[in-house]
Amino acid sequence: MTTEKIAQLNDLLRTTFLGGKIIMTAGIAALPPDTRAEIITKVREFADFSEGNNPYGERDFGSIDQPGTGKVFWKIDYYDTTMTMGSEDPADPAKTRRVLTILLAE
């Protein structure tokens, strides 16, 4: 049940950008606005989870191919409420701050 709760919280952040912080690396931020918008849409709609990219069932990582840009990764990390250490309980939103990072694979 804990893994499914973590996956649900990760899905909420990824699909709605609610429930955490969103970070784009400098490489993503430097892309043209329409390319960034396409990447954001692909991250929000990502559903291609497999044993290779989701071995723990938490749906916290994915990769997409963006024409003209290349491979883009996204990942979700779990921090404590002070954002200084990892969360002791990623299934508990009261103890966890989620951060979704979108970055170029290169």
Short mmCIF file of C-alpha atoms in Angstrom, two decimals:
data_model
loop_
_atom_site.label_atom_id
_atom_site.label_comp_id
_atom_site.label_asym_id
_atom_site.label_seq_id
_atom_site.Cartn_x
_atom_site.Cartn_y
_atom_site.Cartn_z
CA MET A 1 0.00 0.00 0.00
CA THR A 2 2.87 2.41 0.74
CA THR A 3 4.32 2.04 -2.76
CA GLU A 4 0.93 2.68 -4.34
CA LYS A 5 0.42 5.80 -2.18
CA ILE A 6 3.84 7.12 -3.25
CA ALA A 7 2.99 6.39 -6.90
CA GLN A 8 -0.34 8.23 -6.57
CA LEU A 9 1.35 11.29 -5.02
CA ASN A 10 3.99 11.22 -7.78
CA ASP A 11 1.30 10.97 -10.45
CA LEU A 12 -0.50 13.96 -8.92
CA LEU A 13 2.66 16.06 -9.06
CA ARG A 14 3.63 14.93 -12.57
CA THR A 15 0.19 15.30 -14.17
CA THR A 16 -1.01 18.49 -12.45
CA PHE A 17 2.19 20.11 -11.09
CA LEU A 18 0.38 20.26 -7.72
CA GLY A 19 1.82 18.89 -4.51
CA GLY A 20 5.44 19.81 -4.98
CA LYS A 21 8.04 21.92 -6.71
CA ILE A 22 8.89 21.81 -10.43
CA ILE A 23 12.44 22.49 -11.60
CA MET A 24 13.72 22.78 -15.16
CA THR A 25 17.46 22.70 -15.62
CA ALA A 26 19.23 25.48 -17.51
CA GLY A 27 19.33 23.31 -20.63
CA ILE A 28 15.54 22.93 -20.66
CA ALA A 29 14.99 26.61 -19.78
CA ALA A 30 17.16 27.64 -22.77
CA LEU A 31 14.95 25.81 -25.27
CA PRO A 32 12.40 27.73 -27.36
CA PRO A 33 9.08 28.24 -25.52
CA ASP A 34 7.12 25.96 -27.86
CA THR A 35 9.64 23.14 -27.34
CA ARG A 36 9.45 23.58 -23.55
CA ALA A 37 5.65 23.47 -23.76
CA GLU A 38 5.79 20.22 -25.75
CA ILE A 39 8.17 18.68 -23.23
CA ILE A 40 5.96 19.70 -20.30
CA THR A 41 2.94 18.15 -22.01
CA LYS A 42 4.86 14.92 -22.64
CA VAL A 43 5.97 14.77 -19.00
CA ARG A 44 2.40 15.33 -17.78
CA GLU A 45 1.03 12.66 -20.12
CA PHE A 46 3.83 10.13 -19.57
CA ALA A 47 2.46 6.65 -18.94
CA ASP A 48 5.15 4.36 -20.36
CA PHE A 49 6.22 2.84 -17.05
CA SER A 50 8.07 -0.46 -17.19
CA GLU A 51 10.36 -2.60 -15.06
CA GLY A 52 13.31 -0.75 -16.64
CA ASN A 53 12.25 2.76 -15.59
CA ASN A 54 9.98 1.92 -12.65
CA PRO A 55 11.62 -0.96 -10.75
CA TYR A 56 10.16 0.07 -7.37
CA GLY A 57 6.67 0.92 -8.65
CA GLU A 58 6.79 4.55 -7.48
CA ARG A 59 6.47 6.13 -10.96
CA ASP A 60 9.24 8.61 -10.13
CA PHE A 61 11.28 8.60 -13.36
CA GLY A 62 10.76 8.68 -17.10
CA SER A 63 12.45 9.58 -20.36
CA ILE A 64 10.99 11.05 -23.51
CA ASP A 65 12.36 11.75 -26.96
CA GLN A 66 11.94 15.32 -28.13
CA PRO A 67 12.51 15.88 -31.86
CA GLY A 68 15.31 18.37 -32.46
CA THR A 69 16.33 18.25 -28.81
CA GLY A 70 17.06 14.62 -27.99
CA LYS A 71 16.34 12.60 -24.91
CA VAL A 72 14.77 14.35 -21.93
CA PHE A 73 14.58 12.85 -18.44
CA TRP A 74 12.23 13.72 -15.61
CA LYS A 75 12.55 12.50 -12.04
CA ILE A 76 10.88 13.03 -8.69
CA ASP A 77 12.90 13.26 -5.48
CA TYR A 78 11.58 13.20 -1.91
CA TYR A 79 12.87 15.65 0.69
CA ASP A 80 12.02 16.37 4.31
CA THR A 81 9.97 19.48 5.10
CA THR A 82 13.11 21.61 5.45
CA MET A 83 14.39 20.44 2.04
CA THR A 84 17.76 19.55 3.58
CA MET A 85 17.58 15.73 3.71
CA GLY A 86 15.67 12.88 2.16
CA SER A 87 12.16 12.26 3.45
CA GLU A 88 11.77 9.60 6.11
CA ASP A 89 8.32 8.70 4.71
CA PRO A 90 7.63 9.59 1.05
CA ALA A 91 4.09 8.21 1.40
CA ASP A 92 3.23 10.94 3.92
CA PRO A 93 2.69 14.36 2.30
CA ALA A 94 2.96 16.03 5.72
CA LYS A 95 6.56 14.77 6.01
CA THR A 96 7.61 15.08 2.38
CA ARG A 97 8.34 17.80 -0.16
CA ARG A 98 8.37 16.43 -3.70
CA VAL A 99 10.58 17.95 -6.40
CA LEU A 100 10.07 17.08 -10.06
CA THR A 101 13.11 17.90 -12.17
CA ILE A 102 13.04 18.03 -15.98
CA LEU A 103 16.47 17.81 -17.61
CA LEU A 104 18.28 17.09 -20.84
CA ALA A 105 19.85 13.62 -20.84
CA GLU A 106 23.08 15.02 -22.29
#
